[in-house]
PDB file of C-alpha atoms and ligand atoms in Angstrom:
ATOM      1  CA  UNK C 106      19.317  11.672 -12.895  1.00 84.00           C
ATOM      2  CA  UNK C 107      16.132  10.212 -14.348  1.00 93.00           C
ATOM      3  CA  UNK C 108      14.288  10.699 -17.596  1.00 98.00           C
ATOM      4  CA  UNK C 109      11.793   7.968 -16.758  1.00 98.00           C
ATOM      5  CA  UNK C 110       8.315   8.714 -18.095  1.00 98.00           C
ATOM      6  CA  UNK C 111       9.419  12.070 -19.581  1.00 98.00           C
ATOM      7  CA  UNK C 112       7.642  13.521 -22.637  1.00 98.00           C
ATOM      8  CA  UNK C 113      10.128  14.994 -25.120  1.00 98.00           C
ATOM      9  CA  UNK C 114       8.249  17.686 -27.020  1.00 98.00           C
ATOM     10  CA  UNK C 115      11.051  20.243 -27.222  1.00 97.00           C
ATOM     11  CA  UNK C 116      14.815  20.304 -26.822  1.00 98.00           C
ATOM     12  CA  UNK C 117      14.099  22.397 -23.744  1.00 97.00           C
ATOM     13  CA  UNK C 118      12.662  19.275 -22.108  1.00 98.00           C
ATOM     14  CA  UNK C 119      16.308  18.333 -21.543  1.00 98.00           C
ATOM     15  CA  UNK C 120      18.887  20.084 -19.389  1.00 98.00           C
ATOM     16  CA  UNK C 121      22.497  20.331 -20.477  1.00 98.00           C
ATOM     17  CA  UNK C 122      23.431  17.736 -17.850  1.00 98.00           C
ATOM     18  CA  UNK C 123      20.824  15.346 -19.190  1.00 98.00           C
ATOM     19  CA  UNK C 124      22.086  15.781 -22.744  1.00 98.00           C
ATOM     20  CA  UNK C 125      25.651  14.985 -21.656  1.00 98.00           C
ATOM     21  CA  UNK C 126      24.383  12.069 -19.569  1.00 98.00           C
ATOM     22  CA  UNK C 127      22.664  10.663 -22.691  1.00 98.00           C
ATOM     23  CA  UNK C 128      25.939  10.912 -24.671  1.00 98.00           C
ATOM     24  CA  UNK C 129      27.601   8.713 -22.067  1.00 98.00           C
ATOM     25  CA  UNK C 130      24.674   6.308 -21.973  1.00 98.00           C
ATOM     26  CA  UNK C 131      24.815   6.070 -25.771  1.00 98.00           C
ATOM     27  CA  UNK C 132      28.494   5.128 -25.634  1.00 98.00           C
ATOM     28  CA  UNK C 133      27.531   2.202 -23.384  1.00 98.00           C
ATOM     29  CA  UNK C 134      25.284   0.936 -26.191  1.00 98.00           C
ATOM     30  CA  UNK C 135      27.976   0.982 -28.866  1.00 96.00           C
ATOM     31  CA  UNK C 136      27.519  -2.778 -29.411  1.00 96.00           C
ATOM     32  CA  UNK C 137      24.344  -2.076 -31.343  1.00 97.00           C
ATOM     33  CA  UNK C 138      26.490  -0.372 -33.990  1.00 96.00           C
ATOM     34  CA  UNK C 139      27.972  -3.797 -34.615  1.00 94.00           C
ATOM     35  CA  UNK C 140      24.571  -5.400 -35.041  1.00 95.00           C
ATOM     36  CA  UNK C 141      24.108  -6.776 -31.547  1.00 97.00           C
ATOM     37  CA  UNK C 142      20.660  -7.033 -30.026  1.00 97.00           C
ATOM     38  CA  UNK C 143      20.522  -6.446 -26.285  1.00 96.00           C
ATOM     39  CA  UNK C 144      17.723  -7.869 -24.167  1.00 94.00           C
ATOM     40  CA  UNK C 145      17.086  -4.697 -22.229  1.00 97.00           C
ATOM     41  CA  UNK C 146      13.587  -3.804 -23.442  1.00 98.00           C
ATOM     42  CA  UNK C 147      12.052  -7.277 -23.746  1.00 98.00           C
ATOM     43  CA  UNK C 148       8.256  -7.035 -23.694  1.00 97.00           C
ATOM     44  CA  UNK C 149       8.234  -3.256 -24.253  1.00 98.00           C
ATOM     45  CA  UNK C 150       6.371  -1.729 -27.166  1.00 98.00           C
ATOM     46  CA  UNK C 151       6.864   1.645 -28.884  1.00 98.00           C
ATOM     47  CA  UNK C 152       4.172   3.002 -31.212  1.00 98.00           C
ATOM     48  CA  UNK C 153       5.736   4.591 -34.285  1.00 97.00           C
ATOM     49  CA  UNK C 154       3.084   7.079 -35.467  1.00 96.00           C
ATOM     50  CA  UNK C 155       4.319   9.028 -38.465  1.00 95.00           C
ATOM     51  CA  UNK C 156       2.000  11.363 -40.365  1.00 93.00           C
ATOM     52  CA  UNK C 157       4.758  12.661 -42.641  1.00 91.00           C
ATOM     53  CA  UNK C 158       7.357  10.927 -44.807  1.00 88.00           C
ATOM     54  CA  UNK C 159      10.510   9.794 -43.049  1.00 92.00           C
ATOM     55  CA  UNK C 160      13.372   7.406 -43.669  1.00 92.00           C
ATOM     56  CA  UNK C 161      16.033   7.875 -41.003  1.00 94.00           C
ATOM     57  CA  UNK C 162      13.926   8.979 -38.066  1.00 96.00           C
ATOM     58  CA  UNK C 163      11.397   6.181 -38.530  1.00 96.00           C
ATOM     59  CA  UNK C 164      14.014   3.515 -39.194  1.00 96.00           C
ATOM     60  CA  UNK C 165      16.378   4.598 -36.455  1.00 97.00           C
ATOM     61  CA  UNK C 166      13.637   4.624 -33.795  1.00 98.00           C
ATOM     62  CA  UNK C 167      12.517   1.213 -35.068  1.00 98.00           C
ATOM     63  CA  UNK C 168      16.074  -0.145 -35.070  1.00 98.00           C
ATOM     64  CA  UNK C 169      16.789   1.377 -31.662  1.00 98.00           C
ATOM     65  CA  UNK C 170      13.749  -0.329 -30.147  1.00 98.00           C
ATOM     66  CA  UNK C 171      14.531  -3.665 -31.799  1.00 98.00           C
ATOM     67  CA  UNK C 172      18.206  -3.555 -30.843  1.00 98.00           C
ATOM     68  CA  UNK C 173      17.161  -2.973 -27.246  1.00 98.00           C
ATOM     69  CA  UNK C 174      15.120  -6.173 -27.533  1.00 98.00           C
ATOM     70  CA  UNK C 175      11.731  -4.424 -27.628  1.00 98.00           C
ATOM     71  CA  UNK C 176       9.098  -4.271 -30.333  1.00 98.00           C
ATOM     72  CA  UNK C 177       7.186  -1.628 -32.280  1.00 97.00           C
ATOM     73  CA  UNK C 178       3.593  -0.993 -33.273  1.00 96.00           C
ATOM     74  CA  UNK C 179       3.862   0.637 -36.662  1.00 92.00           C
ATOM     75  CA  UNK C 180       1.054   3.017 -37.533  1.00 85.00           C
ATOM     76  CA  UNK C 181       1.763   2.526 -41.242  1.00 80.00           C
ATOM     77  CA  UNK C 182       0.719   4.811 -44.069  1.00 77.00           C
ATOM     78  CA  UNK C 183      -1.765   7.534 -43.115  1.00 75.00           C
ATOM     79  CA  UNK C 184      -3.866   6.652 -46.191  1.00 74.00           C
ATOM     80  CA  UNK C 185      -4.537   3.191 -44.775  1.00 72.00           C
ATOM     81  CA  UNK C 186      -5.788   4.440 -41.393  1.00 74.00           C
ATOM     82  CA  UNK C 187      -8.950   6.114 -40.138  1.00 78.00           C
ATOM     83  CA  UNK C 188      -7.175   9.484 -40.371  1.00 75.00           C
ATOM     84  CA  UNK C 189      -8.221   9.210 -44.020  1.00 71.00           C
ATOM     85  CA  UNK C 190     -11.837   9.058 -42.732  1.00 77.00           C
ATOM     86  CA  UNK C 191     -11.357  12.238 -40.703  1.00 82.00           C
ATOM     87  CA  UNK C 192     -10.362  10.888 -37.292  1.00 84.00           C
ATOM     88  CA  UNK C 193      -8.629  13.493 -35.136  1.00 91.00           C
ATOM     89  CA  UNK C 194      -5.061  13.192 -33.887  1.00 93.00           C
ATOM     90  CA  UNK C 195      -6.266  13.286 -30.274  1.00 95.00           C
ATOM     91  CA  UNK C 196      -8.617  10.328 -30.823  1.00 94.00           C
ATOM     92  CA  UNK C 197      -5.946   8.338 -32.637  1.00 93.00           C
ATOM     93  CA  UNK C 198      -3.383   8.935 -29.897  1.00 96.00           C
ATOM     94  CA  UNK C 199      -5.888   8.184 -27.122  1.00 97.00           C
ATOM     95  CA  UNK C 200      -6.680   4.871 -28.745  1.00 95.00           C
ATOM     96  CA  UNK C 201      -3.059   3.822 -29.331  1.00 96.00           C
ATOM     97  CA  UNK C 202      -2.325   4.800 -25.735  1.00 97.00           C
ATOM     98  CA  UNK C 203      -5.256   2.683 -24.591  1.00 97.00           C
ATOM     99  CA  UNK C 204      -3.641  -0.411 -26.085  1.00 96.00           C
ATOM    100  CA  UNK C 205      -1.012  -0.026 -23.391  1.00 97.00           C
ATOM    101  CA  UNK C 206       2.063   0.872 -25.440  1.00 98.00           C
ATOM    102  CA  UNK C 207       5.087   1.974 -23.412  1.00 98.00           C
ATOM    103  CA  UNK C 208       6.087   4.868 -25.651  1.00 98.00           C
ATOM    104  CA  UNK C 209       4.639   6.908 -28.524  1.00 98.00           C
ATOM    105  CA  UNK C 210       6.953   8.388 -31.155  1.00 98.00           C
ATOM    106  CA  UNK C 211       5.095  10.979 -33.220  1.00 97.00           C
ATOM    107  CA  UNK C 212       5.884  12.870 -36.387  1.00 96.00           C
ATOM    108  CA  UNK C 213       3.239  15.273 -37.644  1.00 95.00           C
ATOM    109  CA  UNK C 214       3.061  18.237 -40.054  1.00 92.00           C
ATOM    110  CA  UNK C 215       1.249  20.469 -37.515  1.00 92.00           C
ATOM    111  CA  UNK C 216       3.178  22.542 -35.024  1.00 91.00           C
ATOM    112  CA  UNK C 217       2.010  21.631 -31.550  1.00 93.00           C
ATOM    113  CA  UNK C 218       0.909  18.084 -32.470  1.00 95.00           C
ATOM    114  CA  UNK C 219       3.343  16.471 -30.036  1.00 97.00           C
ATOM    115  CA  UNK C 220       2.297  18.755 -27.210  1.00 97.00           C
ATOM    116  CA  UNK C 221      -1.322  17.777 -27.780  1.00 97.00           C
ATOM    117  CA  UNK C 222      -0.394  14.080 -27.929  1.00 98.00           C
ATOM    118  CA  UNK C 223       1.592  14.389 -24.707  1.00 98.00           C
ATOM    119  CA  UNK C 224      -1.446  15.917 -23.030  1.00 98.00           C
ATOM    120  CA  UNK C 225      -3.828  13.119 -24.014  1.00 98.00           C
ATOM    121  CA  UNK C 226      -1.508  10.105 -23.675  1.00 98.00           C
ATOM    122  CA  UNK C 227      -0.490   8.376 -20.469  1.00 98.00           C
ATOM    123  CA  UNK C 228       2.546   6.882 -22.213  1.00 98.00           C
ATOM    124  CA  UNK C 229       5.524   9.190 -22.773  1.00 98.00           C
ATOM    125  CA  UNK C 230       5.527  10.938 -26.157  1.00 98.00           C
ATOM    126  CA  UNK C 231       8.641  11.737 -28.193  1.00 98.00           C
ATOM    127  CA  UNK C 232       8.349  14.457 -30.821  1.00 98.00           C
ATOM    128  CA  UNK C 233       9.964  13.115 -34.001  1.00 98.00           C
ATOM    129  CA  UNK C 234       9.331  16.396 -35.836  1.00 96.00           C
ATOM    130  CA  UNK C 235       6.331  18.742 -35.733  1.00 93.00           C
ATOM    131  CA  UNK C 236       5.950  21.063 -38.709  1.00 90.00           C
ATOM    132  CA  UNK C 237       8.657  23.713 -38.929  1.00 87.00           C
ATOM    133  CA  UNK C 238       8.979  23.983 -35.191  1.00 90.00           C
ATOM    134  CA  UNK C 239      11.140  21.318 -33.553  1.00 94.00           C
ATOM    135  CA  UNK C 240      12.845  17.974 -33.921  1.00 97.00           C
ATOM    136  CA  UNK C 241      14.436  17.445 -30.513  1.00 98.00           C
ATOM    137  CA  UNK C 242      15.932  13.999 -31.071  1.00 98.00           C
ATOM    138  CA  UNK C 243      17.576  15.236 -34.282  1.00 98.00           C
ATOM    139  CA  UNK C 244      19.259  17.956 -32.200  1.00 98.00           C
ATOM    140  CA  UNK C 245      20.336  15.285 -29.757  1.00 98.00           C
ATOM    141  CA  UNK C 246      21.986  13.195 -32.456  1.00 98.00           C
ATOM    142  CA  UNK C 247      23.498  16.321 -34.015  1.00 98.00           C
ATOM    143  CA  UNK C 248      25.129  17.292 -30.724  1.00 98.00           C
ATOM    144  CA  UNK C 249      26.144  13.686 -30.074  1.00 98.00           C
ATOM    145  CA  UNK C 250      27.923  13.642 -33.436  1.00 98.00           C
ATOM    146  CA  UNK C 251      29.736  16.893 -32.610  1.00 98.00           C
ATOM    147  CA  UNK C 252      30.616  15.643 -29.124  1.00 98.00           C
ATOM    148  CA  UNK C 253      32.037  12.378 -30.478  1.00 98.00           C
ATOM    149  CA  UNK C 254      34.269  14.449 -32.730  1.00 98.00           C
ATOM    150  CA  UNK C 255      35.416  17.211 -30.397  1.00 98.00           C
ATOM    151  CA  UNK C 256      34.682  15.667 -26.933  1.00 97.00           C
ATOM    152  CA  UNK C 257      32.877  18.913 -26.072  1.00 97.00           C
ATOM    153  CA  UNK C 258      30.378  21.410 -27.435  1.00 98.00           C
ATOM    154  CA  UNK C 259      31.526  24.499 -25.521  1.00 98.00           C
ATOM    155  CA  UNK C 260      33.495  27.060 -27.479  1.00 98.00           C
ATOM    156  CA  UNK C 261      32.745  25.702 -30.962  1.00 98.00           C
ATOM    157  CA  UNK C 262      31.875  27.735 -34.054  1.00 98.00           C
ATOM    158  CA  UNK C 263      28.938  26.207 -35.886  1.00 99.00           C
ATOM    159  CA  UNK C 264      27.695  27.256 -39.329  1.00 98.00           C
ATOM    160  CA  UNK C 265      24.038  26.392 -39.928  1.00 98.00           C
ATOM    161  CA  UNK C 266      23.262  26.729 -43.591  1.00 98.00           C
ATOM    162  CA  UNK C 267      20.280  26.425 -45.919  1.00 97.00           C
ATOM    163  CA  UNK C 268      16.576  26.664 -45.245  1.00 97.00           C
ATOM    164  CA  UNK C 269      16.693  27.975 -41.705  1.00 97.00           C
ATOM    165  CA  UNK C 270      13.209  29.441 -41.908  1.00 97.00           C
ATOM    166  CA  UNK C 271      11.046  26.421 -42.682  1.00 96.00           C
ATOM    167  CA  UNK C 272      13.355  23.687 -41.391  1.00 96.00           C
ATOM    168  CA  UNK C 273      12.866  22.388 -37.876  1.00 96.00           C
ATOM    169  CA  UNK C 274      16.384  21.009 -37.485  1.00 97.00           C
ATOM    170  CA  UNK C 275      18.048  24.466 -37.455  1.00 97.00           C
ATOM    171  CA  UNK C 276      15.638  25.587 -34.698  1.00 97.00           C
ATOM    172  CA  UNK C 277      16.180  22.549 -32.507  1.00 97.00           C
ATOM    173  CA  UNK C 278      19.933  22.612 -33.078  1.00 98.00           C
ATOM    174  CA  UNK C 279      20.054  26.302 -32.100  1.00 98.00           C
ATOM    175  CA  UNK C 280      18.092  25.629 -28.896  1.00 98.00           C
ATOM    176  CA  UNK C 281      20.355  22.725 -28.009  1.00 98.00           C
ATOM    177  CA  UNK C 282      23.531  24.734 -28.670  1.00 98.00           C
ATOM    178  CA  UNK C 283      22.184  27.553 -26.498  1.00 98.00           C
ATOM    179  CA  UNK C 284      22.563  25.308 -23.444  1.00 98.00           C
ATOM    180  CA  UNK C 285      26.355  25.236 -23.891  1.00 98.00           C
ATOM    181  CA  UNK C 286      28.958  27.956 -23.274  1.00 98.00           C
ATOM    182  CA  UNK C 287      30.761  30.231 -25.706  1.00 98.00           C
ATOM    183  CA  UNK C 288      29.188  28.716 -28.794  1.00 98.00           C
ATOM    184  CA  UNK C 289      29.109  30.930 -31.861  1.00 98.00           C
ATOM    185  CA  UNK C 290      26.535  30.218 -34.577  1.00 98.00           C
ATOM    186  CA  UNK C 291      26.762  31.545 -38.122  1.00 98.00           C
ATOM    187  CA  UNK C 292      23.366  31.439 -39.852  1.00 98.00           C
ATOM    188  CA  UNK C 293      24.185  31.185 -43.552  1.00 98.00           C
ATOM    189  CA  UNK C 294      21.146  31.524 -45.825  1.00 97.00           C
ATOM    190  CA  UNK C 295      19.575  33.544 -48.624  1.00 94.00           C
ATOM    191  CA  UNK C 296      17.420  36.300 -47.077  1.00 94.00           C
ATOM    192  CA  UNK C 297      14.017  34.619 -47.697  1.00 93.00           C
ATOM    193  CA  UNK C 298      15.217  31.508 -45.848  1.00 96.00           C
ATOM    194  CA  UNK C 299      16.957  33.146 -42.877  1.00 97.00           C
ATOM    195  CA  UNK C 300      16.356  31.929 -39.330  1.00 98.00           C
ATOM    196  CA  UNK C 301      13.063  32.978 -37.717  1.00 97.00           C
ATOM    197  CA  UNK C 302      13.017  35.788 -35.138  1.00 97.00           C
ATOM    198  CA  UNK C 303      11.147  33.487 -32.773  1.00 96.00           C
ATOM    199  CA  UNK C 304      14.211  31.203 -32.702  1.00 97.00           C
ATOM    200  CA  UNK C 305      16.661  34.084 -32.245  1.00 98.00           C
ATOM    201  CA  UNK C 306      14.656  35.504 -29.375  1.00 98.00           C
ATOM    202  CA  UNK C 307      14.999  32.202 -27.531  1.00 97.00           C
ATOM    203  CA  UNK C 308      18.779  31.949 -27.977  1.00 98.00           C
ATOM    204  CA  UNK C 309      19.648  35.617 -27.573  1.00 97.00           C
ATOM    205  CA  UNK C 310      22.247  36.137 -24.847  1.00 97.00           C
ATOM    206  CA  UNK C 311      23.007  32.413 -24.690  1.00 98.00           C
ATOM    207  CA  UNK C 312      24.874  32.013 -27.971  1.00 97.00           C
ATOM    208  CA  UNK C 313      26.669  34.591 -30.026  1.00 98.00           C
ATOM    209  CA  UNK C 314      25.281  34.608 -33.556  1.00 98.00           C
ATOM    210  CA  UNK C 315      25.795  36.252 -36.890  1.00 98.00           C
ATOM    211  CA  UNK C 316      23.621  36.105 -40.018  1.00 98.00           C
ATOM    212  CA  UNK C 317      25.241  36.041 -43.453  1.00 97.00           C
ATOM    213  CA  UNK C 318      24.455  35.008 -47.006  1.00 96.00           C
ATOM    214  CA  UNK C 319      27.717  33.604 -48.271  1.00 96.00           C
ATOM    215  CA  UNK C 320      29.545  30.597 -46.866  1.00 97.00           C
ATOM    216  CA  UNK C 321      32.872  31.923 -48.199  1.00 96.00           C
ATOM    217  CA  UNK C 322      32.737  34.822 -45.722  1.00 96.00           C
ATOM    218  CA  UNK C 323      32.892  32.484 -42.717  1.00 98.00           C
ATOM    219  CA  UNK C 324      34.239  29.114 -43.873  1.00 98.00           C
ATOM    220  CA  UNK C 325      37.662  29.630 -42.235  1.00 98.00           C
ATOM    221  CA  UNK C 326      36.044  30.095 -38.803  1.00 98.00           C
ATOM    222  CA  UNK C 327      33.886  26.971 -38.651  1.00 98.00           C
ATOM    223  CA  UNK C 328      34.402  23.795 -36.640  1.00 98.00           C
ATOM    224  CA  UNK C 329      31.083  22.418 -37.878  1.00 99.00           C
ATOM    225  CA  UNK C 330      29.119  23.136 -41.034  1.00 98.00           C
ATOM    226  CA  UNK C 331      25.517  21.922 -40.791  1.00 98.00           C
ATOM    227  CA  UNK C 332      23.794  21.974 -44.183  1.00 98.00           C
ATOM    228  CA  UNK C 333      20.020  21.641 -44.692  1.00 98.00           C
ATOM    229  CA  UNK C 334      17.753  21.240 -47.715  1.00 97.00           C
ATOM    230  CA  UNK C 335      15.031  23.645 -48.820  1.00 96.00           C
ATOM    231  CA  UNK C 336      11.792  22.441 -47.212  1.00 94.00           C
ATOM    232  CA  UNK C 337       9.867  22.408 -50.468  1.00 93.00           C
ATOM    233  CA  UNK C 338       6.740  20.913 -48.868  1.00 91.00           C
ATOM    234  CA  UNK C 339       6.555  23.699 -46.263  1.00 91.00           C
ATOM    235  CA  UNK C 340       6.976  26.726 -48.555  1.00 93.00           C
ATOM    236  CA  UNK C 341       3.795  28.851 -48.512  1.00 91.00           C
ATOM    237  CA  UNK C 342       4.094  29.251 -52.300  1.00 91.00           C
ATOM    238  CA  UNK C 343       5.425  26.007 -53.826  1.00 85.00           C
ATOM    239  CA  UNK C 344       6.394  27.852 -57.040  1.00 88.00           C
ATOM    240  CA  UNK C 345       9.062  29.692 -54.987  1.00 89.00           C
ATOM    241  CA  UNK C 346      11.038  26.445 -54.889  1.00 92.00           C
ATOM    242  CA  UNK C 347      12.169  26.898 -58.463  1.00 89.00           C
ATOM    243  CA  UNK C 348      13.548  30.359 -57.611  1.00 88.00           C
ATOM    244  CA  UNK C 349      15.239  29.253 -54.395  1.00 90.00           C
ATOM    245  CA  UNK C 350      16.738  25.952 -55.441  1.00 86.00           C
ATOM    246  CA  UNK C 351      20.235  26.283 -56.700  1.00 83.00           C
ATOM    247  CA  UNK C 352      20.851  29.428 -54.621  1.00 87.00           C
ATOM    248  CA  UNK C 353      23.337  27.445 -52.591  1.00 91.00           C
ATOM    249  CA  UNK C 354      25.213  24.179 -53.067  1.00 95.00           C
ATOM    250  CA  UNK C 355      28.134  23.049 -50.959  1.00 97.00           C
ATOM    251  CA  UNK C 356      30.897  21.576 -53.126  1.00 97.00           C
ATOM    252  CA  UNK C 357      34.561  20.792 -52.399  1.00 98.00           C
ATOM    253  CA  UNK C 358      35.459  24.249 -53.666  1.00 97.00           C
ATOM    254  CA  UNK C 359      33.059  25.942 -51.202  1.00 96.00           C
ATOM    255  CA  UNK C 360      35.115  24.347 -48.422  1.00 98.00           C
ATOM    256  CA  UNK C 361      38.359  25.912 -49.634  1.00 98.00           C
ATOM    257  CA  UNK C 362      40.119  27.619 -46.720  1.00 98.00           C
ATOM    258  CA  UNK C 363      38.264  25.622 -44.073  1.00 98.00           C
ATOM    259  CA  UNK C 364      39.857  24.395 -40.849  1.00 98.00           C
ATOM    260  CA  UNK C 365      41.591  21.075 -41.208  1.00 98.00           C
ATOM    261  CA  UNK C 366      39.262  19.401 -38.719  1.00 98.00           C
ATOM    262  CA  UNK C 367      35.987  20.935 -39.967  1.00 98.00           C
ATOM    263  CA  UNK C 368      33.127  18.443 -40.017  1.00 98.00           C
ATOM    264  CA  UNK C 369      30.272  18.723 -42.495  1.00 98.00           C
ATOM    265  CA  UNK C 370      26.911  17.517 -41.226  1.00 98.00           C
ATOM    266  CA  UNK C 371      23.435  17.230 -42.747  1.00 98.00           C
ATOM    267  CA  UNK C 372      20.259  15.789 -41.202  1.00 98.00           C
ATOM    268  CA  UNK C 373      19.483  14.218 -44.604  1.00 97.00           C
ATOM    269  CA  UNK C 374      17.745  13.753 -46.977  1.00 97.00           C
ATOM    270  CA  UNK C 375      19.873  15.922 -49.260  1.00 96.00           C
ATOM    271  CA  UNK C 376      18.716  17.110 -52.620  1.00 95.00           C
ATOM    272  CA  UNK C 377      20.915  19.603 -54.461  1.00 93.00           C
ATOM    273  CA  UNK C 378      22.412  21.606 -51.590  1.00 96.00           C
ATOM    274  CA  UNK C 379      25.300  19.248 -50.843  1.00 97.00           C
ATOM    275  CA  UNK C 380      27.314  17.808 -53.695  1.00 97.00           C
ATOM    276  CA  UNK C 381      28.090  14.076 -53.704  1.00 98.00           C
ATOM    277  CA  UNK C 382      31.760  14.962 -54.221  1.00 98.00           C
ATOM    278  CA  UNK C 383      31.879  16.137 -50.607  1.00 98.00           C
ATOM    279  CA  UNK C 384      31.158  12.521 -49.541  1.00 98.00           C
ATOM    280  CA  UNK C 385      34.711  11.615 -50.495  1.00 97.00           C
ATOM    281  CA  UNK C 386      36.248  14.361 -48.362  1.00 98.00           C
ATOM    282  CA  UNK C 387      37.592  13.740 -44.864  1.00 98.00           C
ATOM    283  CA  UNK C 388      35.185  16.371 -43.565  1.00 98.00           C
ATOM    284  CA  UNK C 389      31.967  14.464 -44.366  1.00 98.00           C
ATOM    285  CA  UNK C 390      30.146  13.116 -41.297  1.00 98.00           C
ATOM    286  CA  UNK C 391      26.488  12.897 -42.369  1.00 98.00           C
ATOM    287  CA  UNK C 392      26.309   9.132 -42.760  1.00 97.00           C
ATOM    288  CA  UNK C 393      27.943   8.552 -39.355  1.00 98.00           C
ATOM    289  CA  UNK C 394      25.542  11.191 -38.026  1.00 98.00           C
ATOM    290  CA  UNK C 395      22.581   9.069 -39.188  1.00 97.00           C
ATOM    291  CA  UNK C 396      23.996   5.973 -37.468  1.00 98.00           C
ATOM    292  CA  UNK C 397      24.589   7.988 -34.303  1.00 98.00           C
ATOM    293  CA  UNK C 398      20.850   8.702 -34.425  1.00 98.00           C
ATOM    294  CA  UNK C 399      20.040   5.044 -33.842  1.00 98.00           C
ATOM    295  CA  UNK C 400      22.403   4.813 -30.874  1.00 98.00           C
ATOM    296  CA  UNK C 401      21.396   7.998 -29.058  1.00 98.00           C
ATOM    297  CA  UNK C 402      17.710   7.212 -29.645  1.00 98.00           C
ATOM    298  CA  UNK C 403      18.292   3.787 -28.093  1.00 98.00           C
ATOM    299  CA  UNK C 404      19.868   5.506 -25.083  1.00 98.00           C
ATOM    300  CA  UNK C 405      16.933   7.903 -24.831  1.00 98.00           C
ATOM    301  CA  UNK C 406      14.339   5.111 -25.069  1.00 98.00           C
ATOM    302  CA  UNK C 407      16.189   3.101 -22.417  1.00 98.00           C
ATOM    303  CA  UNK C 408      16.179   6.062 -20.037  1.00 98.00           C
ATOM    304  CA  UNK C 409      12.561   7.075 -20.695  1.00 98.00           C
ATOM    305  CA  UNK C 410      11.428   3.506 -20.104  1.00 98.00           C
ATOM    306  CA  UNK C 411      13.529   3.429 -16.930  1.00 98.00           C
ATOM    307  CA  UNK C 412      15.471   0.315 -18.041  1.00 97.00           C
TER     308      UNK C 412
HETATM  309  C1  LIG Z 771      14.820  16.252 -41.253  1.00 89.63           C
HETATM  310  C2  LIG Z 771      13.365  16.505 -40.885  1.00 89.63           C
HETATM  311  O1  LIG Z 771      12.502  15.627 -41.062  1.00 89.63           O
HETATM  312  O2  LIG Z 771      13.118  17.585 -40.381  1.00 89.63           O
HETATM  313  N1  LIG Z 771      15.060  14.921 -41.595  1.00 89.63           N
HETATM  314  C3  LIG Z 771      15.380  14.033 -40.610  1.00 89.63           C
HETATM  315  O3  LIG Z 771      14.621  13.808 -39.689  1.00 89.63           O
HETATM  316  N2  LIG Z 771      16.583  13.459 -40.672  1.00 89.63           N
HETATM  317  C4  LIG Z 771      15.341  17.187 -42.277  1.00 89.63           C
HETATM  318  C5  LIG Z 771      14.592  17.342 -43.578  1.00 89.63           C
HETATM  319  O4  LIG Z 771      13.595  16.683 -43.840  1.00 89.63           O
HETATM  320  O5  LIG Z 771      15.073  18.172 -44.349  1.00 89.63           O
END
C-alpha cells in the first residue's frame, strides 16, 4: 500500500483500507504524543499555506512536521503577502512549488481551491479545508478518534449535530463513514442548517441516515455525538446568526439517557453549542481528538513523503 506523492483533496482520495492502514501507522508514532521528535523527515519541507483562520489544523500540521524531524515554510498572514496585491492562488501555489517544497498544505475559503492547487503543483497538496465543502484530514482524525475508542467503525451509530449545511466537517465525516459497513448517521440540526442534499446523494445506500431536529429523540441510540458550531462566517446573511445561535446547546442534561460509553466529539473551536460543563463528563473526547489530529497527520505526511 502506498500513498507516496498522493494529493488529498477529498476524503474519497482514500480507500477504507488506506484509512485503516493510517490508523495503524499513527499508532506507531505514539511517541510524539510524549513530546519526542523522530528524525524521519530530516531535510523535508512542508509549506503551510492558510488563507483562513485556523488554530488546530495549522498547529497540528506544523507540530506533525516538526515531530517527524522536518521543517515548515509558513505562508503567514494573508495581509502580509502579495495576495493583498491581487495575486492569484494559482500563481502563489506555482511559486511556492517552484521553491522545491515537499508538500503543500492548503486552507482556503473557496470550494475547489485545493483541486486547483493540486493541478498546478508538482508537490503533493493536502486540503486543510476548502470553503463549506471538505476537510479530509479532519475526517481522518475524527475516525481515528472513534477507532481508538471502539477499535472499529463498522456498526456504530453516529449523531452529527449543529451546522451541517455550511460546515465542511459534517460533509467529510459523512463521506468517510460511508466507506464503512452498517453505520447509522443521525443528522441533528434546525431545518435551516440541515445537511446538504449534495452530501446525502453521495452517501445514499452506503450509510443509513435519519434527519431530526431534537437531540433528545435519539440520544439513547448514539455511540458518538459529533457537535459542530454555526459557521457564522459562511452564512449568506450574517444577521441570521443572531436568530440561529442559541437554537442548540449540548449540556450535561441533554446527554441524559445516553449510552454509558457514548463519546462526545467536536472539531473545535466551540462557541456556545457545547457547554463547558460537558468537559468534566467521562464522555468528552474533543481535546484528545485534537491531539489525535497531530498524530494521524504525522502518519499521513510520513506516508505521502514515502518515508
Ligand atoms: C473546523 C474547520 O475549520 O472546518 N475546525 C477545525 O479544523 N478543527 C471546524 C470549524 O471551524 O467550525
